[in-house]
PDB file of C-alpha atoms in Angstrom:
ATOM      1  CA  UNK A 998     235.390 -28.944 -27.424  1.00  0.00           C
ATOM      2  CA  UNK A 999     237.812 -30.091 -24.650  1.00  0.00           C
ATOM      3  CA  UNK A1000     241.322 -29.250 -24.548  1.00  0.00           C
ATOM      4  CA  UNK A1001     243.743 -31.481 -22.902  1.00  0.00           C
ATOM      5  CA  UNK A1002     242.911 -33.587 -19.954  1.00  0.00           C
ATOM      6  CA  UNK A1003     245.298 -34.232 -17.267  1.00  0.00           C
ATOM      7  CA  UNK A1004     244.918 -36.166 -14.062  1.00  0.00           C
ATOM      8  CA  UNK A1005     245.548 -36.094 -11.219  1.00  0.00           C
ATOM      9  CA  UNK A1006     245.997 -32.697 -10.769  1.00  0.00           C
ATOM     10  CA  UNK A1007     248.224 -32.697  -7.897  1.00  0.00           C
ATOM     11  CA  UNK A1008     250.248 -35.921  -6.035  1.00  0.00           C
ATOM     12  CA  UNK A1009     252.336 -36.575  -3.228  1.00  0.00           C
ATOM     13  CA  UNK A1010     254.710 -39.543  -3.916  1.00  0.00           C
ATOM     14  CA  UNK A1011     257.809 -41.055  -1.643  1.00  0.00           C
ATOM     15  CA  UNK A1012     261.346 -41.558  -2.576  1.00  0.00           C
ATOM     16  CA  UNK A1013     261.529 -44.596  -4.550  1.00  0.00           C
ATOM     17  CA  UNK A1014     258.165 -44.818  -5.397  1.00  0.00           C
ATOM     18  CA  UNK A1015     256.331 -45.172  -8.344  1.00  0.00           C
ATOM     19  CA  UNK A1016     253.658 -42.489 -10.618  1.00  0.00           C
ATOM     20  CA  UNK A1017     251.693 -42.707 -13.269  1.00  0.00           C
ATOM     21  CA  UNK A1018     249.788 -39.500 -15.263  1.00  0.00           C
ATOM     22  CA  UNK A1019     247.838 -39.629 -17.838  1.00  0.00           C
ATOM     23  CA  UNK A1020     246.960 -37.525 -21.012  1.00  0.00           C
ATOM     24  CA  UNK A1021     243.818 -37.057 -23.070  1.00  0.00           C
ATOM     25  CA  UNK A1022     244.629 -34.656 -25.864  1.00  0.00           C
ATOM     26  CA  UNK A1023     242.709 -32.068 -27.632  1.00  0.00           C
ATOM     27  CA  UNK A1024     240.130 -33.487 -30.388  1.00  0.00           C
ATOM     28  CA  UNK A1025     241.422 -34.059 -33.744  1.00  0.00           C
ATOM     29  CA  UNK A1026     245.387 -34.502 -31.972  1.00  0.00           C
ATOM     30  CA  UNK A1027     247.100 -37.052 -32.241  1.00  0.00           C
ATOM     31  CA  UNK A1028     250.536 -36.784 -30.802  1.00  0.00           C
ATOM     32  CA  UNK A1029     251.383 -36.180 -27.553  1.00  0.00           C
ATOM     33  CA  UNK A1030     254.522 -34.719 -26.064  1.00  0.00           C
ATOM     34  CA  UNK A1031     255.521 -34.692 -22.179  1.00  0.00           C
ATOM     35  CA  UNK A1032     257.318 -31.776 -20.424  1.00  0.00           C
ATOM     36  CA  UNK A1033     258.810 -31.409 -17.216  1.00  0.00           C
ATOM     37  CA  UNK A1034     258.938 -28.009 -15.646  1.00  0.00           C
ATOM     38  CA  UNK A1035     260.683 -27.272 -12.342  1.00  0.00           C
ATOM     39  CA  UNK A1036     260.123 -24.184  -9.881  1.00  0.00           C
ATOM     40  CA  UNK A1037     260.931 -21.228 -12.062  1.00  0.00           C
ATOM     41  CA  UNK A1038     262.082 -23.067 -15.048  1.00  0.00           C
ATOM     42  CA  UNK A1039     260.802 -23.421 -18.420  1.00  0.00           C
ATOM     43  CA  UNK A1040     259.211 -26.412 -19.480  1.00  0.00           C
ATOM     44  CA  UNK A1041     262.036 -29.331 -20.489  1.00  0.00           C
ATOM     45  CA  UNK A1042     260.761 -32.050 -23.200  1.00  0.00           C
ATOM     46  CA  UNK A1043     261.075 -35.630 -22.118  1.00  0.00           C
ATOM     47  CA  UNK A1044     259.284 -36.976 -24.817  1.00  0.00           C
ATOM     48  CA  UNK A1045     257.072 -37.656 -27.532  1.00  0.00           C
ATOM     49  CA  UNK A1046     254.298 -39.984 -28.769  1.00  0.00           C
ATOM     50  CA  UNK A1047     252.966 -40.988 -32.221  1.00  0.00           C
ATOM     51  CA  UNK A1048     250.663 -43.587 -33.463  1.00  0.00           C
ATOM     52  CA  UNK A1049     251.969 -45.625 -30.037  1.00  0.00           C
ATOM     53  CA  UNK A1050     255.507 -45.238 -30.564  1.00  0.00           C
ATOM     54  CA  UNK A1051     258.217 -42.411 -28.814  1.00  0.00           C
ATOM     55  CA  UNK A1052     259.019 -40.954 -31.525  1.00  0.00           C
ATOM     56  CA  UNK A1053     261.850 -38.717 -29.846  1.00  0.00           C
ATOM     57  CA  UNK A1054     263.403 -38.165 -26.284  1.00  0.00           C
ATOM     58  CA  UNK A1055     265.449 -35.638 -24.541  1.00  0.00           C
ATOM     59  CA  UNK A1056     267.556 -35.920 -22.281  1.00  0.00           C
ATOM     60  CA  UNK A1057     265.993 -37.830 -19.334  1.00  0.00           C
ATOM     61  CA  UNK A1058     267.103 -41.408 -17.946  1.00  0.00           C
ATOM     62  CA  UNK A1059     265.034 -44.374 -18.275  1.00  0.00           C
ATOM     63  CA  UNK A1060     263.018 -44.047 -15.327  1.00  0.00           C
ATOM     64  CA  UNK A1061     261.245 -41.991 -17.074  1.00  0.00           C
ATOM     65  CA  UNK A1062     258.748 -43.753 -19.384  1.00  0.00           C
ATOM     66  CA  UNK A1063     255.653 -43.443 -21.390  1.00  0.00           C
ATOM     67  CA  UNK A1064     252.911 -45.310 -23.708  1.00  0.00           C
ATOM     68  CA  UNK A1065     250.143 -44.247 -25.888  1.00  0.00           C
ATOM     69  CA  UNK A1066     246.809 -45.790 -26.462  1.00  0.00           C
ATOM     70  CA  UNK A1067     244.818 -46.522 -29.657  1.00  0.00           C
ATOM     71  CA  UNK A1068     242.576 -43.302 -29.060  1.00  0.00           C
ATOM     72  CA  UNK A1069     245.614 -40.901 -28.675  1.00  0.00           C
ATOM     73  CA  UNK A1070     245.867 -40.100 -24.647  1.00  0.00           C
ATOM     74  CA  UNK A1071     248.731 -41.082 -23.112  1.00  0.00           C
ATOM     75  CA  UNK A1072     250.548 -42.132 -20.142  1.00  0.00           C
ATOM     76  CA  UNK A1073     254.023 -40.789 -18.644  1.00  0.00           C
ATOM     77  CA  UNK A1074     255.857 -43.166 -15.953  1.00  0.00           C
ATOM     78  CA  UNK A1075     258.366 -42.579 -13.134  1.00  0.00           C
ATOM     79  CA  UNK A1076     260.112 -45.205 -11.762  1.00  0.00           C
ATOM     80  CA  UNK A1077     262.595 -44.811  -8.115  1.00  0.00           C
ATOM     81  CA  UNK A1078     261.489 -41.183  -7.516  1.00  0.00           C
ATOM     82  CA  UNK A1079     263.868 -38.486  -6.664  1.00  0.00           C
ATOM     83  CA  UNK A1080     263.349 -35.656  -4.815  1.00  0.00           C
ATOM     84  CA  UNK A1081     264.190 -33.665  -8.060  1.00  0.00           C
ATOM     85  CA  UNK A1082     261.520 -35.556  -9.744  1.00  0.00           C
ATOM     86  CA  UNK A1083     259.272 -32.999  -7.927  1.00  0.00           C
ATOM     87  CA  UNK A1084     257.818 -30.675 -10.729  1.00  0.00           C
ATOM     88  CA  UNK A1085     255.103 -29.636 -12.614  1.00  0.00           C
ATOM     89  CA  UNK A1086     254.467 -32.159 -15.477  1.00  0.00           C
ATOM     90  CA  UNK A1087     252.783 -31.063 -18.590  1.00  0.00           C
ATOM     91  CA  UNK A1088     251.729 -32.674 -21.703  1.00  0.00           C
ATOM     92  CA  UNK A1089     250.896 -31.192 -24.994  1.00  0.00           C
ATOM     93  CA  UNK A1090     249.337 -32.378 -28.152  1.00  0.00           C
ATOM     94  CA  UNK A1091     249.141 -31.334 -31.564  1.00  0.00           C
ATOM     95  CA  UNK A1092     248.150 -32.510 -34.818  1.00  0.00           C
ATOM     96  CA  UNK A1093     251.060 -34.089 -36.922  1.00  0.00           C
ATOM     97  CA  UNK A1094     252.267 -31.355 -39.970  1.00  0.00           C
ATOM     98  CA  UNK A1095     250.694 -28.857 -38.371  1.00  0.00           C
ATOM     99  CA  UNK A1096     252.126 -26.471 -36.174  1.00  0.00           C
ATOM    100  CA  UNK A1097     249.890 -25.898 -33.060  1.00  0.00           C
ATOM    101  CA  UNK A1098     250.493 -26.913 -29.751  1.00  0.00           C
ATOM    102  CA  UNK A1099     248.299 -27.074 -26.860  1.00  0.00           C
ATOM    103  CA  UNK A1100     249.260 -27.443 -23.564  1.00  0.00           C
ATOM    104  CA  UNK A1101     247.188 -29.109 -20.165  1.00  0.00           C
ATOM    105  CA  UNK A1102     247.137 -27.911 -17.012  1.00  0.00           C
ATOM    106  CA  UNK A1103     249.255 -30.164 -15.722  1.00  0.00           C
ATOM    107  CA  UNK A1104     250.307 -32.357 -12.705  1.00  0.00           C
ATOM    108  CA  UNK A1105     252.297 -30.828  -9.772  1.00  0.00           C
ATOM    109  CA  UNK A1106     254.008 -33.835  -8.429  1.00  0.00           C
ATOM    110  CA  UNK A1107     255.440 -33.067  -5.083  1.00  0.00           C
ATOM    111  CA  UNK A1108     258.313 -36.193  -3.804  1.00  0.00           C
ATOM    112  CA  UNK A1109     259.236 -36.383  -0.025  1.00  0.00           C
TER     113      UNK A1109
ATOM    114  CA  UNK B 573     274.089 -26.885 -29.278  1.00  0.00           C
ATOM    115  CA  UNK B 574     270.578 -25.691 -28.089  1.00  0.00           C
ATOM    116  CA  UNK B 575     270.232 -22.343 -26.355  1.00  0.00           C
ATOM    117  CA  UNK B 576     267.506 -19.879 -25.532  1.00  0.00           C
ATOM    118  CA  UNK B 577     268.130 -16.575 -23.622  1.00  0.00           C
ATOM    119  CA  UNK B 578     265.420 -14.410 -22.108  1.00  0.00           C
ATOM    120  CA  UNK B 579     265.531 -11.995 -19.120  1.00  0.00           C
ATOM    121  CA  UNK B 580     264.689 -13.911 -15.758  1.00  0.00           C
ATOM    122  CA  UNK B 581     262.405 -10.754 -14.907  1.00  0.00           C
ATOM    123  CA  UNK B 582     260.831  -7.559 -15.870  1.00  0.00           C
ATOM    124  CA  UNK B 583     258.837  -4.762 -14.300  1.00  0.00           C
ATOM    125  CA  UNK B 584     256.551  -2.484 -16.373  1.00  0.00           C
ATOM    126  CA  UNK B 585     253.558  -0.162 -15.487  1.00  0.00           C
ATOM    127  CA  UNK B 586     249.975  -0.581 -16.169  1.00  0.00           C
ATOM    128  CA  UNK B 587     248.908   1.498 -19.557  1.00  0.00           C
ATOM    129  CA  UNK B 588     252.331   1.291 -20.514  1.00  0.00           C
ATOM    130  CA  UNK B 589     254.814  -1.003 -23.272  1.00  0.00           C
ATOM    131  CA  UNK B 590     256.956  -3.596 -22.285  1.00  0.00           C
ATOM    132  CA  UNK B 591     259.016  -5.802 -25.046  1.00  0.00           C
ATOM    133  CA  UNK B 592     260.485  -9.276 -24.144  1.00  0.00           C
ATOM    134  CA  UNK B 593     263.267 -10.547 -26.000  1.00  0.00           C
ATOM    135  CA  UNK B 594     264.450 -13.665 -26.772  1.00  0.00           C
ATOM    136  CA  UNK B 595     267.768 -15.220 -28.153  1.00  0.00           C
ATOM    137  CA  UNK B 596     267.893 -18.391 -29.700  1.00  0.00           C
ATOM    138  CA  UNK B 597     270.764 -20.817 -31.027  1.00  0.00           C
ATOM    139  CA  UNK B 598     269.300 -24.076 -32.427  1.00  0.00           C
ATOM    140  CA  UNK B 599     270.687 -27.065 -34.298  1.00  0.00           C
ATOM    141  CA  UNK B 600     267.545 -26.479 -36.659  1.00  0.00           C
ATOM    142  CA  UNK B 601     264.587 -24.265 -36.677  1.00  0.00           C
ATOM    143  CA  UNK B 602     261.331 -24.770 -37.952  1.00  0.00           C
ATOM    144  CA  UNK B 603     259.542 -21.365 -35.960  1.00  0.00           C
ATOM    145  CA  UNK B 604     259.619 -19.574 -32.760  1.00  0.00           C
ATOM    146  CA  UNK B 605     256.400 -19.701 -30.750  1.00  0.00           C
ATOM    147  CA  UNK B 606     255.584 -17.322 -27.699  1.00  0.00           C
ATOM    148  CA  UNK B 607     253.176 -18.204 -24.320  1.00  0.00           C
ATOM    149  CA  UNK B 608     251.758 -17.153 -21.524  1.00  0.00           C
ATOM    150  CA  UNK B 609     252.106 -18.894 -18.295  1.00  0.00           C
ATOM    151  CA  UNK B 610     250.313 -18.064 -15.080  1.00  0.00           C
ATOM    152  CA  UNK B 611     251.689 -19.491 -11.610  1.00  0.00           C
ATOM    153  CA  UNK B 612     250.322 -23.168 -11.720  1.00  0.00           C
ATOM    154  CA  UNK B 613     248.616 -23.284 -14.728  1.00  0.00           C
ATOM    155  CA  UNK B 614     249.300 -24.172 -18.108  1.00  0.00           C
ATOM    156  CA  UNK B 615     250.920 -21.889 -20.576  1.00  0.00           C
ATOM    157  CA  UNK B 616     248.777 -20.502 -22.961  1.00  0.00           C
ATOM    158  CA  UNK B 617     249.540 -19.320 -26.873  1.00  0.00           C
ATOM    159  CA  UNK B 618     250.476 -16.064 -27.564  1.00  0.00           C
ATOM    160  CA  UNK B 619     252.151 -16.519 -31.238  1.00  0.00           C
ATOM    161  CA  UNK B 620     253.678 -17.586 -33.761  1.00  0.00           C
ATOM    162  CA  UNK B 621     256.939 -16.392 -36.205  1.00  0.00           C
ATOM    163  CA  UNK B 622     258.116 -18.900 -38.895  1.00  0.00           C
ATOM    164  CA  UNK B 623     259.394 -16.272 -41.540  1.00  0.00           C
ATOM    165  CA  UNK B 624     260.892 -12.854 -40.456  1.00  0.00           C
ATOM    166  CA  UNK B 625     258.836  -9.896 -39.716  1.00  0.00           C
ATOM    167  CA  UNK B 626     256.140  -8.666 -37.629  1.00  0.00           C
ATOM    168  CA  UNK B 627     252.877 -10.571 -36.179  1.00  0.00           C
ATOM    169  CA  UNK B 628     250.294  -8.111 -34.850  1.00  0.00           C
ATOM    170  CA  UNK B 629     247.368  -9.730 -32.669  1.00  0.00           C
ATOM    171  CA  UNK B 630     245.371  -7.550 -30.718  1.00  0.00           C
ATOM    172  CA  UNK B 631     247.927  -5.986 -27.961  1.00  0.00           C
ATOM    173  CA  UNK B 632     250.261  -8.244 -28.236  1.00  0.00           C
ATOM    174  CA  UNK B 633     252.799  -8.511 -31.234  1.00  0.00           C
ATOM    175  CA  UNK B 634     256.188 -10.793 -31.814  1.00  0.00           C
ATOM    176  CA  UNK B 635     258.619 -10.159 -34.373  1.00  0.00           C
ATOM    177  CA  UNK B 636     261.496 -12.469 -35.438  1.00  0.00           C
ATOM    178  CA  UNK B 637     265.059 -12.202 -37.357  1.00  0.00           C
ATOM    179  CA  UNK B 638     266.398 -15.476 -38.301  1.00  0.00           C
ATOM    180  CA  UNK B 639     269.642 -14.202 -38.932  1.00  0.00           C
ATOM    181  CA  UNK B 640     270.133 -12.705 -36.102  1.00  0.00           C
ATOM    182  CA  UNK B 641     268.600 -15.691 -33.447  1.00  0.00           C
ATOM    183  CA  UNK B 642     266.280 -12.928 -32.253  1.00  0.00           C
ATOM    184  CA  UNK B 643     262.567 -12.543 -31.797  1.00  0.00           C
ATOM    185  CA  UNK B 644     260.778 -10.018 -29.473  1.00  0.00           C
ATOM    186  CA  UNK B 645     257.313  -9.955 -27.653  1.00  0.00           C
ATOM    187  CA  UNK B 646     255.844  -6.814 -27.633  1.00  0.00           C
ATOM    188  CA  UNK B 647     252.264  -6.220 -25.143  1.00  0.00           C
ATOM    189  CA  UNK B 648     250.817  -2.676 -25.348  1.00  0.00           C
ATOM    190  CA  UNK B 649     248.293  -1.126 -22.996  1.00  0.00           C
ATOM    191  CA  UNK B 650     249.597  -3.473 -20.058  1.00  0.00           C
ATOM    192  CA  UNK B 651     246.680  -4.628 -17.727  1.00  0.00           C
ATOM    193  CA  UNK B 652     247.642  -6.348 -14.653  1.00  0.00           C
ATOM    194  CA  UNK B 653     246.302  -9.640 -15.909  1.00  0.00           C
ATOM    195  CA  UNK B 654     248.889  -9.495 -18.409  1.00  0.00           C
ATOM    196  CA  UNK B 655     251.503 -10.041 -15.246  1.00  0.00           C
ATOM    197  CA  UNK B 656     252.705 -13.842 -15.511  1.00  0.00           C
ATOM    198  CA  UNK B 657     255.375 -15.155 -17.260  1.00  0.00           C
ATOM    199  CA  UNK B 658     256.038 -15.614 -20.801  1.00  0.00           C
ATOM    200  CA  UNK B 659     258.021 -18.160 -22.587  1.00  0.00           C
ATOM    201  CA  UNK B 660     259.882 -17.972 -25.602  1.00  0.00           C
ATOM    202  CA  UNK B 661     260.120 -21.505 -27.434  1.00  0.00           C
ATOM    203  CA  UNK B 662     262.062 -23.088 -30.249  1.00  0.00           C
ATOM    204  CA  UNK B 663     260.472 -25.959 -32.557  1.00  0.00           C
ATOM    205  CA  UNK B 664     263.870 -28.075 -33.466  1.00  0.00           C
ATOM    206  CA  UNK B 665     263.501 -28.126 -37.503  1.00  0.00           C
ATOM    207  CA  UNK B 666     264.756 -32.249 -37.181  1.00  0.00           C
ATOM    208  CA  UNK B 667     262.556 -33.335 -34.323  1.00  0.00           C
ATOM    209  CA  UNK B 668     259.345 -31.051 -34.154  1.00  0.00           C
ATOM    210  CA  UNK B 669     260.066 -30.898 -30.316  1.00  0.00           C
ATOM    211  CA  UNK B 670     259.869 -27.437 -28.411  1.00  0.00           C
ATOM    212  CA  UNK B 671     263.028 -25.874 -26.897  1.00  0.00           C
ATOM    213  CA  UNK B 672     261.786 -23.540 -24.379  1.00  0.00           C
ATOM    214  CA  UNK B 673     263.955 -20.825 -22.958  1.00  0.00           C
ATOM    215  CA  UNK B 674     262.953 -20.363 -18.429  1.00  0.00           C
ATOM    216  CA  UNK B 675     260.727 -17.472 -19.373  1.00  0.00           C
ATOM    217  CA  UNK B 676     260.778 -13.994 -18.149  1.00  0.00           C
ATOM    218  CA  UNK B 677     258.606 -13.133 -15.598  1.00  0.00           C
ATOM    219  CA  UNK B 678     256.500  -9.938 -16.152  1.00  0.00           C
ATOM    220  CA  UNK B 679     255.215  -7.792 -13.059  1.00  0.00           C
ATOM    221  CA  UNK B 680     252.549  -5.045 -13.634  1.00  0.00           C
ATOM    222  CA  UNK B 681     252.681  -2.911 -11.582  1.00  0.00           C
ATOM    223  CA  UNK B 682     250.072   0.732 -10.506  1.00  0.00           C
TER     224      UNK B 682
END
């Protein structure tokens, strides 16, 4: 049974470019939530996705924006990249009600 | 406000008990969750503490006090796999998102 699938793995972007990931969750999940985690920091929620709608958001501007599909994976976007966009991005899905979250490996995106 | 507090780093020797702590103040809570995160990889569950009181799993155990905005992780019989760092995390009772404190990073040692 695969966990969560997240590509690419790694990516080098410029300032004021564009990225995409994407998000296949676990089997059986159906929501999706996206974190960003900086250099000795602990993961910080951007947001999250159920049945194709963000269903909540933290504190990040509007360059930062998402979508999910009919089959549950999901896709985060960042518009006019910063240099502190650089980070490791993860995404985690659970199953709505219950209480389980499981994490991917993530994307390190590096910004120069 | 939202705030989680947990030591930046620890140092503990193989064989030996270490015990993590963890400080919360939420806006809601609906249960305090515990991982493991190696360098570059994704962090992995450890736990899980909804009601107060002691979880036991294996060598690793995590108790909670939600009076007191405290939970601890406990890891007996440290091996140096167990060195990594381990986050303590919040689910917001209103939103179902996870508040995650900048974890403590754990160092095995000889």
């Amino acid at each position: 049974d695969a966990g969560v699938t997240q590509s690419p793995t790694h990516l080098i972007k410029t300032r004021g470019q564009q990225v995409t990931l994407r998000c296949s969750p676990k089997s059986g999940h159906d929501t999706v939530s996206w974190y960003q985690q900086a250099l000795g920091q602990g993961p910080q929620f951007i947001f999250q996705y159920y049945e194709e709608e963000e269903r909540q958001r933290g504190n990040f501007p509007d360059r930062f924006s998402g979508h999910q599909f009919p089959n549950y994976s999901s896709e985060l976007n960042v518009n006019a990249l910063l240099l502190g966009d650089s980070a490791l991005y993860l995404c985690a899905s659970s199953l709505t009600g219950g209480y389980g979250y499981t994490f991917g490996s993530g994307t390190r995106l590096t910004v120069v | 406000g939202q705030n989680i507090d947990q030591p930046t780093e620890m140092t503990a020797t193989e064989g030996a008990i270490v015990q993590i702590n963890c400080t919360y103040q939420t806006s809601g809570f609906n249960g305090l969750f515990w991982y493991q995160q190696h360098a570059g990889e994704a962090p992995t569950f450890l736990s899980y503490n909804v009601l107060d009181g002691l979880e036991e799993k294996g060598r690793f155990s995590s108790f909670l006090s939600r009076s007191k905005g405290y939970s601890y992780l406990l890891l007996k019989e440290l091996q140096m796999k167990d060195s990594a760092s381990y986050l303590c995390a919040v689910r917001d009772g209103a939103t179902n998102k996870l508040i995650f404190g900048t974890g403590t990073l754990l160092a095995v040692q000889p």
